[in-house]
Amino acid sequence: MLKKLALAALFAAIPAASQAWFDLGHKVVCEIAQKQFTQKTKEALKDILKGGDFPSSCVWPDLRKGRGDPLAHTAVWHFLNLEDGENYFVKDHINKQGDVVQALLLCASKLADPNLPLNEKKIYLSFLGHLTGDIHQPLHAGHGSDLGGNKIAVTWFGARQQTADIKESHGQNPALCTQHGEVFDSGLGECLYTRKSTMNMNLHGVWDGFLFDRFISITPELEKIPSNDPLLYKAYATYLLAHVDQPQNWQYKTFWDWAQESIALSRAAYDLSKDLRHGGAVYSLGKDYYQRNIGAAHKQLVVAGLRLGQTLNRIFDKAFDDSASATSFDTEQDKLKSRLLELVPVLEL
Ligand SMILES: [Zn+2]
C-alpha cells in the first residue's frame, strides 16, 4: 500500500507528462460531448458555468495538482494503476485515496443532487469532463511500476525532447491577472496562462499529446491553425466526428467498463517490441508506432466525447432516454458503487 501511495505521489509530481491528453485532447473530448447535449442539458450547464465554456473548464482539474493547492489530494483521481494479472476489486490493490473510477462515480452522483449549490456543481462538472478524458487515455490505466509509461524513455521521430504548451494558474485574483498581463477567465474564476515547457519524451507523453501533434502536422485541414487558437480543438472534434467510424458498443457502459477498455488498449500501447532501442535504454518511436496507434487514440477521443455527452444528458435531462438498456445501465452502475463501498471509504472532495 505504501509503495502504491509513493508511486501515486511521484506520478502526480511529474508536471507535463501527467497532464492527460494535454489541453487539446481534453478540449476535443468536451467539444464532442457538447455536440451531443440536449436543450435541457445545455441550459443546466449554462447555469452551472455562468458564461464559462465547457471545453475550457475541462482543463481546470490538471491545475489542481500542485503542492499547497487545497485540491492537491485529487491528483490520484486522474488515473488508476493495475499490473498485469492484478484484480482491481481487491482491498490491497485499490487506492483508498481514490482513483479515476471512484472519482467519476462521486462526480456523477454530486451533479445529480438537486440540492447541491451551483458553485460546487461547477467543480464536479469540470472533474467529470476532465476525468472522462483521462480514463480513456490508455496509459491512465497502465502499470504503476512505470508510472503509466512516464518512466519509459523514448525518442519521437528522432527527437529526445519536445516542447508542449502547459497551462498554469496565477490564482483566483483578477488583480494578479492584470499585473501579469494575462486574461482572467470568468467562467473558471481563475487567471490562466500558457507556458512552453520542454520535456524529455516518454511513452506517456506520446499518448497525452504527441500522437495528436503529429496528426495535426500532416493533416491539411488542421496544420495551419495555431496551437493555442480555440479553432484548433473545434476543428479537430469536427474532423474526428466526420472521419472516425462511430465505434460499436460504446453506449451504456459503467465507469469500470471504460477503465477495462483502456487497460486492454494499454497493452497495445506498451507493445514496443517492434521499436528499436538506442543503446539499450531509449525506445525509438516514429512512423511505425504512430501508424499502429493513432487510430486507437482517435477512437478513444470520440468514444470519450460521446459517453460524456450521454452521461451529462442522463444527469440533466429526465426525458433523455428511458429505454431498457438505459435502465439496466443504472442498475449496473449502482452495483459498481456498492461493490466499491465494500472496499474503500466514501470518496469526498
Ligand atoms: Zn488529468
Tab-separated table of C-alpha atoms and ligand atoms in Angstrom:
chain	number	residue	atom	x	y	z
A	1	MET	CA	0.000	0.000	0.000
A	2	LEU	CA	2.742	2.409	0.985
A	3	LYS	CA	4.575	1.644	-2.228
A	4	LYS	CA	1.413	2.369	-4.217
A	5	LEU	CA	0.951	5.695	-2.484
A	6	ALA	CA	4.544	6.695	-3.089
A	7	LEU	CA	4.178	5.856	-6.774
A	8	ALA	CA	0.948	7.783	-6.961
A	9	ALA	CA	2.601	10.831	-5.433
A	10	LEU	CA	5.507	10.640	-7.872
A	11	PHE	CA	3.170	10.180	-10.804
A	12	ALA	CA	1.359	13.360	-9.852
A	13	ALA	CA	4.594	15.265	-9.373
A	14	ILE	CA	5.765	14.888	-12.964
A	15	PRO	CA	4.450	18.097	-14.476
A	16	ALA	CA	3.854	17.991	-18.210
A	17	ALA	CA	3.643	14.274	-18.707
A	18	SER	CA	0.856	13.718	-16.216
A	19	GLN	CA	-1.498	16.143	-17.960
A	20	ALA	CA	-3.546	13.539	-19.782
A	21	TRP	CA	-4.276	14.285	-23.401
A	22	PHE	CA	-2.635	17.680	-22.657
A	23	ASP	CA	-5.142	20.513	-23.045
A	24	LEU	CA	-6.055	19.746	-26.628
A	25	GLY	CA	-7.283	16.192	-26.018
A	26	HIS	CA	-9.434	17.273	-23.074
A	27	LYS	CA	-10.994	20.084	-25.055
A	28	VAL	CA	-11.676	17.816	-28.038
A	29	VAL	CA	-13.448	15.290	-25.765
A	30	CYS	CA	-15.588	18.009	-24.150
A	31	GLU	CA	-16.329	19.634	-27.515
A	32	ILE	CA	-17.571	16.285	-28.893
A	33	ALA	CA	-19.688	15.846	-25.730
A	34	GLN	CA	-21.120	19.336	-26.111
A	35	LYS	CA	-22.318	18.494	-29.617
A	36	GLN	CA	-24.451	15.680	-28.094
A	37	PHE	CA	-26.212	17.823	-25.458
A	38	THR	CA	-29.988	18.135	-25.423
A	39	GLN	CA	-31.554	21.566	-24.867
A	40	LYS	CA	-32.145	20.764	-21.157
A	41	THR	CA	-28.523	19.749	-20.659
A	42	LYS	CA	-27.308	22.901	-22.394
A	43	GLU	CA	-29.439	25.034	-20.060
A	44	ALA	CA	-28.228	23.193	-16.952
A	45	LEU	CA	-24.585	23.704	-17.955
A	46	LYS	CA	-25.171	27.355	-18.707
A	47	ASP	CA	-26.458	27.844	-15.137
A	48	ILE	CA	-23.503	25.983	-13.654
A	49	LEU	CA	-20.727	27.544	-15.751
A	50	LYS	CA	-22.150	31.095	-15.652
A	51	GLY	CA	-20.857	32.129	-19.047
A	52	GLY	CA	-17.725	29.994	-18.966
A	53	ASP	CA	-17.321	27.500	-21.757
A	54	PHE	CA	-17.386	23.779	-21.088
A	55	PRO	CA	-14.262	22.650	-23.028
A	56	SER	CA	-12.101	25.205	-21.152
A	57	SER	CA	-13.493	24.061	-17.803
A	58	CYS	CA	-12.414	20.508	-18.672
A	59	VAL	CA	-8.739	21.507	-18.377
A	60	TRP	CA	-9.060	23.008	-14.889
A	61	PRO	CA	-8.571	19.825	-12.748
A	62	ASP	CA	-4.998	19.415	-14.073
A	63	LEU	CA	-4.162	22.747	-12.408
A	64	ARG	CA	-5.207	21.467	-9.007
A	65	LYS	CA	-2.352	19.009	-8.509
A	66	GLY	CA	0.286	21.430	-7.231
A	67	ARG	CA	1.644	21.334	-3.704
A	68	GLY	CA	-0.336	23.717	-1.486
A	69	ASP	CA	-3.444	23.648	-3.653
A	70	PRO	CA	-6.498	22.845	-1.499
A	71	LEU	CA	-7.451	20.176	-4.050
A	72	ALA	CA	-3.952	18.687	-4.400
A	73	HIS	CA	-5.269	15.393	-2.967
A	74	THR	CA	-7.273	14.967	-6.195
A	75	ALA	CA	-4.032	14.243	-8.123
A	76	VAL	CA	-4.700	10.494	-7.657
A	77	TRP	CA	-8.163	10.864	-9.190
A	78	HIS	CA	-6.699	11.145	-12.694
A	79	PHE	CA	-5.678	7.519	-13.150
A	80	LEU	CA	-5.674	4.003	-11.781
A	81	ASN	CA	-2.752	1.602	-11.664
A	82	LEU	CA	-3.012	-2.101	-12.283
A	83	GLU	CA	-0.216	-4.526	-13.039
A	84	ASP	CA	-0.854	-7.404	-15.467
A	85	GLY	CA	-2.945	-10.070	-13.769
A	86	GLU	CA	-3.936	-7.898	-10.803
A	87	ASN	CA	-7.587	-7.731	-9.791
A	88	TYR	CA	-8.891	-4.190	-9.238
A	89	PHE	CA	-11.574	-5.258	-6.773
A	90	VAL	CA	-9.158	-6.331	-4.056
A	91	LYS	CA	-8.544	-4.325	-0.891
A	92	ASP	CA	-4.752	-4.468	-1.294
A	93	HIS	CA	-4.785	-3.172	-4.865
A	94	ILE	CA	-7.440	-0.497	-4.879
A	95	ASN	CA	-6.303	3.009	-3.953
A	96	LYS	CA	-8.199	4.097	-0.840
A	97	GLN	CA	-7.260	7.726	-1.516
A	98	GLY	CA	-9.367	7.492	-4.679
A	99	ASP	CA	-8.794	6.786	-8.344
A	100	VAL	CA	-10.415	7.712	-11.625
A	101	VAL	CA	-13.307	5.220	-11.349
A	102	GLN	CA	-14.169	6.210	-7.786
A	103	ALA	CA	-13.905	9.915	-8.663
A	104	LEU	CA	-16.199	9.617	-11.699
A	105	LEU	CA	-18.849	7.934	-9.532
A	106	LEU	CA	-18.533	10.735	-6.983
A	107	CYS	CA	-18.833	13.483	-9.626
A	108	ALA	CA	-21.844	11.904	-11.336
A	109	SER	CA	-23.738	11.475	-8.075
A	110	LYS	CA	-22.915	15.019	-6.876
A	111	LEU	CA	-24.111	16.515	-10.182
A	112	ALA	CA	-27.375	14.586	-9.901
A	113	ASP	CA	-28.050	16.063	-6.441
A	114	PRO	CA	-30.687	18.806	-6.933
A	115	ASN	CA	-29.722	20.457	-3.623
A	116	LEU	CA	-26.042	20.967	-4.335
A	117	PRO	CA	-25.135	24.671	-4.827
A	118	LEU	CA	-24.148	25.652	-8.372
A	119	ASN	CA	-20.632	26.750	-7.420
A	120	GLU	CA	-19.929	23.246	-6.070
A	121	LYS	CA	-21.515	21.678	-9.137
A	122	LYS	CA	-19.069	23.631	-11.279
A	123	ILE	CA	-16.161	21.800	-9.638
A	124	TYR	CA	-17.735	18.365	-10.113
A	125	LEU	CA	-18.697	19.188	-13.695
A	126	SER	CA	-15.165	20.117	-14.677
A	127	PHE	CA	-13.814	16.989	-12.960
A	128	LEU	CA	-16.380	14.782	-14.726
A	129	GLY	CA	-15.441	16.275	-18.099
A	130	HIS	CA	-11.719	16.035	-17.418
A	131	LEU	CA	-11.658	12.558	-15.886
A	132	THR	CA	-13.789	11.100	-18.680
A	133	GLY	CA	-10.926	12.173	-20.944
A	134	ASP	CA	-8.282	10.746	-18.604
A	135	ILE	CA	-9.906	7.339	-18.172
A	136	HIS	CA	-9.965	6.921	-21.968
A	137	GLN	CA	-6.218	7.627	-22.242
A	138	PRO	CA	-4.958	4.024	-22.153
A	139	LEU	CA	-1.846	4.813	-20.096
A	140	HIS	CA	-4.005	6.341	-17.347
A	141	ALA	CA	-4.994	2.747	-16.718
A	142	GLY	CA	-1.449	1.490	-17.094
A	143	HIS	CA	1.190	-0.007	-14.829
A	144	GLY	CA	2.029	1.694	-11.539
A	145	SER	CA	5.547	0.236	-11.762
A	146	ASP	CA	6.489	2.572	-14.657
A	147	LEU	CA	4.092	5.387	-13.649
A	148	GLY	CA	1.797	4.796	-16.594
A	149	GLY	CA	4.662	4.895	-19.113
A	150	ASN	CA	6.243	8.049	-17.627
A	151	LYS	CA	9.397	6.053	-16.847
A	152	ILE	CA	9.705	4.632	-20.379
A	153	ALA	CA	12.136	6.935	-22.190
A	154	VAL	CA	11.569	7.343	-25.925
A	155	THR	CA	12.601	9.432	-28.878
A	156	TRP	CA	9.724	10.676	-31.034
A	157	PHE	CA	10.511	10.962	-34.736
A	158	GLY	CA	14.163	11.231	-33.784
A	159	ALA	CA	13.831	13.872	-31.057
A	160	ARG	CA	14.620	13.130	-27.411
A	161	GLN	CA	12.980	16.383	-26.284
A	162	GLN	CA	9.731	18.070	-27.220
A	163	THR	CA	8.065	21.334	-26.360
A	164	ALA	CA	4.465	21.395	-25.220
A	165	ASP	CA	2.037	24.148	-24.190
A	166	ILE	CA	1.328	23.814	-20.497
A	167	LYS	CA	-1.461	25.711	-18.741
A	168	GLU	CA	-0.681	27.257	-15.388
A	169	SER	CA	-2.610	29.423	-12.985
A	170	HIS	CA	-1.780	32.774	-11.384
A	171	GLY	CA	-4.593	32.122	-8.937
A	172	GLN	CA	-8.103	33.362	-8.385
A	173	ASN	CA	-7.425	37.066	-8.029
A	174	PRO	CA	-8.285	39.176	-11.109
A	175	ALA	CA	-5.759	41.839	-9.981
A	176	LEU	CA	-2.938	39.315	-10.302
A	177	CYS	CA	-4.005	38.733	-13.879
A	178	THR	CA	-3.714	42.400	-14.758
A	179	GLN	CA	-0.331	42.515	-13.052
A	180	HIS	CA	0.904	39.627	-15.217
A	181	GLY	CA	-0.778	40.967	-18.354
A	182	GLU	CA	-2.976	37.877	-18.550
A	183	VAL	CA	-6.699	37.464	-19.112
A	184	PHE	CA	-8.976	36.495	-16.231
A	185	ASP	CA	-11.212	33.578	-17.177
A	186	SER	CA	-14.510	34.463	-15.513
A	187	GLY	CA	-16.010	31.051	-16.264
A	188	LEU	CA	-13.261	29.287	-14.334
A	189	GLY	CA	-12.818	32.127	-11.844
A	190	GLU	CA	-9.109	31.880	-12.438
A	191	CYS	CA	-6.214	33.596	-14.147
A	192	LEU	CA	-4.692	31.146	-16.600
A	193	TYR	CA	-1.656	31.409	-18.797
A	194	THR	CA	0.168	29.116	-21.158
A	195	ARG	CA	3.830	28.401	-20.818
A	196	LYS	CA	6.074	26.455	-23.157
A	197	SER	CA	7.638	23.502	-21.438
A	198	THR	CA	10.441	21.381	-22.824
A	199	MET	CA	10.419	17.811	-21.661
A	200	ASN	CA	12.267	14.605	-22.238
A	201	MET	CA	9.984	12.353	-24.232
A	202	ASN	CA	8.394	9.342	-22.601
A	203	LEU	CA	5.702	6.893	-23.622
A	204	HIS	CA	3.025	8.598	-21.523
A	205	GLY	CA	3.622	11.922	-23.247
A	206	VAL	CA	3.296	10.309	-26.670
A	207	TRP	CA	-0.248	9.309	-25.742
A	208	ASP	CA	-1.027	12.561	-23.937
A	209	GLY	CA	-0.443	14.692	-26.964
A	210	PHE	CA	2.395	13.946	-29.350
A	211	LEU	CA	0.418	11.393	-31.383
A	212	PHE	CA	-2.133	14.180	-31.995
A	213	ASP	CA	0.517	16.820	-32.680
A	214	ARG	CA	1.933	14.552	-35.368
A	215	PHE	CA	-1.521	14.002	-36.867
A	216	ILE	CA	-2.164	17.764	-36.952
A	217	SER	CA	1.194	18.424	-38.615
A	218	ILE	CA	0.318	16.161	-41.563
A	219	THR	CA	-3.396	16.960	-41.926
A	220	PRO	CA	-4.157	19.860	-44.312
A	221	GLU	CA	-7.458	20.755	-42.557
A	222	LEU	CA	-5.639	21.300	-39.231
A	223	GLU	CA	-1.968	22.067	-39.827
A	224	LYS	CA	-2.331	25.821	-40.384
A	225	ILE	CA	-4.316	26.531	-37.207
A	226	PRO	CA	-2.051	27.882	-34.393
A	227	SER	CA	-1.842	25.507	-31.390
A	228	ASN	CA	-3.382	27.988	-28.927
A	229	ASP	CA	-6.267	29.012	-31.226
A	230	PRO	CA	-9.627	27.639	-29.930
A	231	LEU	CA	-10.441	26.912	-33.561
A	232	LEU	CA	-7.988	24.016	-33.399
A	233	TYR	CA	-9.849	21.853	-30.871
A	234	LYS	CA	-13.167	22.660	-32.507
A	235	ALA	CA	-11.837	21.761	-35.957
A	236	TYR	CA	-10.210	18.581	-34.587
A	237	ALA	CA	-13.501	17.495	-32.949
A	238	THR	CA	-15.424	18.148	-36.174
A	239	TYR	CA	-12.785	16.280	-38.183
A	240	LEU	CA	-12.936	13.221	-35.896
A	241	LEU	CA	-16.733	13.062	-35.915
A	242	ALA	CA	-16.662	13.149	-39.712
A	243	HIS	CA	-13.794	10.688	-40.247
A	244	VAL	CA	-13.759	8.180	-37.363
A	245	ASP	CA	-16.368	5.450	-37.781
A	246	GLN	CA	-18.656	5.604	-34.778
A	247	PRO	CA	-17.360	2.753	-32.635
A	248	GLN	CA	-19.771	-0.104	-31.958
A	249	ASN	CA	-20.994	-0.798	-28.476
A	250	TRP	CA	-19.925	2.451	-26.816
A	251	GLN	CA	-23.224	3.135	-25.082
A	252	TYR	CA	-24.298	2.493	-21.507
A	253	LYS	CA	-21.105	1.199	-20.023
A	254	THR	CA	-20.163	1.685	-16.389
A	255	PHE	CA	-17.088	3.684	-15.414
A	256	TRP	CA	-15.347	0.386	-14.637
A	257	ASP	CA	-16.135	-0.825	-18.199
A	258	TRP	CA	-14.474	2.347	-19.514
A	259	ALA	CA	-11.390	1.564	-17.425
A	260	GLN	CA	-11.282	-2.050	-18.602
A	261	GLU	CA	-11.262	-0.964	-22.237
A	262	SER	CA	-8.340	1.347	-21.505
A	263	ILE	CA	-6.478	-1.410	-19.644
A	264	ALA	CA	-6.885	-3.652	-22.715
A	265	LEU	CA	-5.704	-0.859	-25.031
A	266	SER	CA	-2.739	-0.046	-22.813
A	267	ARG	CA	-1.327	-3.488	-23.640
A	268	ALA	CA	-1.062	-2.402	-27.293
A	269	ALA	CA	0.334	0.987	-26.254
A	270	TYR	CA	3.049	-0.815	-24.260
A	271	ASP	CA	3.917	-3.101	-27.181
A	272	LEU	CA	7.307	-1.721	-28.139
A	273	SER	CA	8.741	-4.984	-29.409
A	274	LYS	CA	8.929	-3.681	-32.989
A	275	ASP	CA	10.530	-0.400	-31.958
A	276	LEU	CA	14.296	-0.146	-31.768
A	277	ARG	CA	16.199	0.828	-28.681
A	278	HIS	CA	19.127	3.229	-28.804
A	279	GLY	CA	21.929	1.866	-26.662
A	280	GLY	CA	19.501	-0.320	-24.736
A	281	ALA	CA	17.837	2.488	-22.783
A	282	VAL	CA	15.602	4.567	-25.028
A	283	TYR	CA	12.934	3.331	-27.451
A	284	SER	CA	12.935	4.984	-30.831
A	285	LEU	CA	9.295	5.643	-31.751
A	286	GLY	CA	8.248	7.123	-35.061
A	287	LYS	CA	6.169	6.346	-38.115
A	288	ASP	CA	5.566	2.675	-37.250
A	289	TYR	CA	4.383	3.340	-33.726
A	290	TYR	CA	2.305	6.297	-34.914
A	291	GLN	CA	0.566	4.255	-37.593
A	292	ARG	CA	-0.127	1.370	-35.221
A	293	ASN	CA	-1.729	3.597	-32.584
A	294	ILE	CA	-3.221	6.814	-33.980
A	295	GLY	CA	-6.470	5.033	-34.906
A	296	ALA	CA	-6.994	3.750	-31.355
A	297	ALA	CA	-6.084	7.142	-29.875
A	298	HIS	CA	-8.660	8.875	-32.088
A	299	LYS	CA	-11.308	6.268	-31.332
A	300	GLN	CA	-10.766	6.897	-27.619
A	301	LEU	CA	-11.288	10.657	-28.055
A	302	VAL	CA	-14.553	10.069	-29.916
A	303	VAL	CA	-15.863	7.412	-27.513
A	304	ALA	CA	-14.963	9.576	-24.515
A	305	GLY	CA	-16.840	12.528	-26.006
A	306	LEU	CA	-19.933	10.500	-26.885
A	307	ARG	CA	-20.004	8.889	-23.437
A	308	LEU	CA	-19.548	12.201	-21.668
A	309	GLY	CA	-22.448	13.650	-23.658
A	310	GLN	CA	-24.627	10.681	-22.781
A	311	THR	CA	-23.655	10.800	-19.092
A	312	LEU	CA	-24.485	14.512	-18.785
A	313	ASN	CA	-27.738	14.118	-20.715
A	314	ARG	CA	-28.725	11.294	-18.339
A	315	ILE	CA	-27.977	13.528	-15.354
A	316	PHE	CA	-29.603	16.765	-16.518
A	317	ASP	CA	-32.439	15.701	-18.803
A	318	LYS	CA	-35.014	13.368	-17.256
A	319	ALA	CA	-36.596	12.772	-20.673
A	320	PHE	CA	-33.282	11.820	-22.311
A	321	ASP	CA	-33.574	8.037	-22.609
A	322	ASP	CA	-35.718	5.653	-20.574
A	323	SER	CA	-35.074	2.613	-22.750
A	324	ALA	CA	-34.433	-0.814	-21.239
A	325	SER	CA	-30.674	-0.511	-21.835
A	326	ALA	CA	-30.598	2.846	-20.036
A	327	THR	CA	-32.440	1.373	-17.050
A	328	SER	CA	-30.222	-1.686	-16.790
A	329	PHE	CA	-27.202	0.620	-17.049
A	330	ASP	CA	-28.374	2.432	-13.881
A	331	THR	CA	-28.586	-0.933	-12.106
A	332	GLU	CA	-25.063	-1.871	-13.231
A	333	GLN	CA	-23.625	1.458	-12.134
A	334	ASP	CA	-25.332	1.074	-8.714
A	335	LYS	CA	-23.852	-2.419	-8.399
A	336	LEU	CA	-20.408	-0.991	-9.137
A	337	LYS	CA	-20.930	1.637	-6.446
A	338	SER	CA	-21.887	-0.936	-3.786
A	339	ARG	CA	-19.006	-3.191	-4.782
A	340	LEU	CA	-16.553	-0.327	-4.277
A	341	LEU	CA	-18.146	0.681	-0.982
A	342	GLU	CA	-17.152	-2.712	0.412
A	343	LEU	CA	-13.509	-1.938	-0.364
A	344	VAL	CA	-12.936	1.790	0.046
A	345	PRO	CA	-14.269	4.663	2.159
A	346	VAL	CA	-16.705	7.075	0.523
A	347	LEU	CA	-14.687	9.487	-1.583
A	348	GLU	CA	-15.091	13.174	-0.744
A	349	LEU	CA	-13.699	16.268	-2.412
B	1	ZN	ZN	-5.808	14.602	-15.752
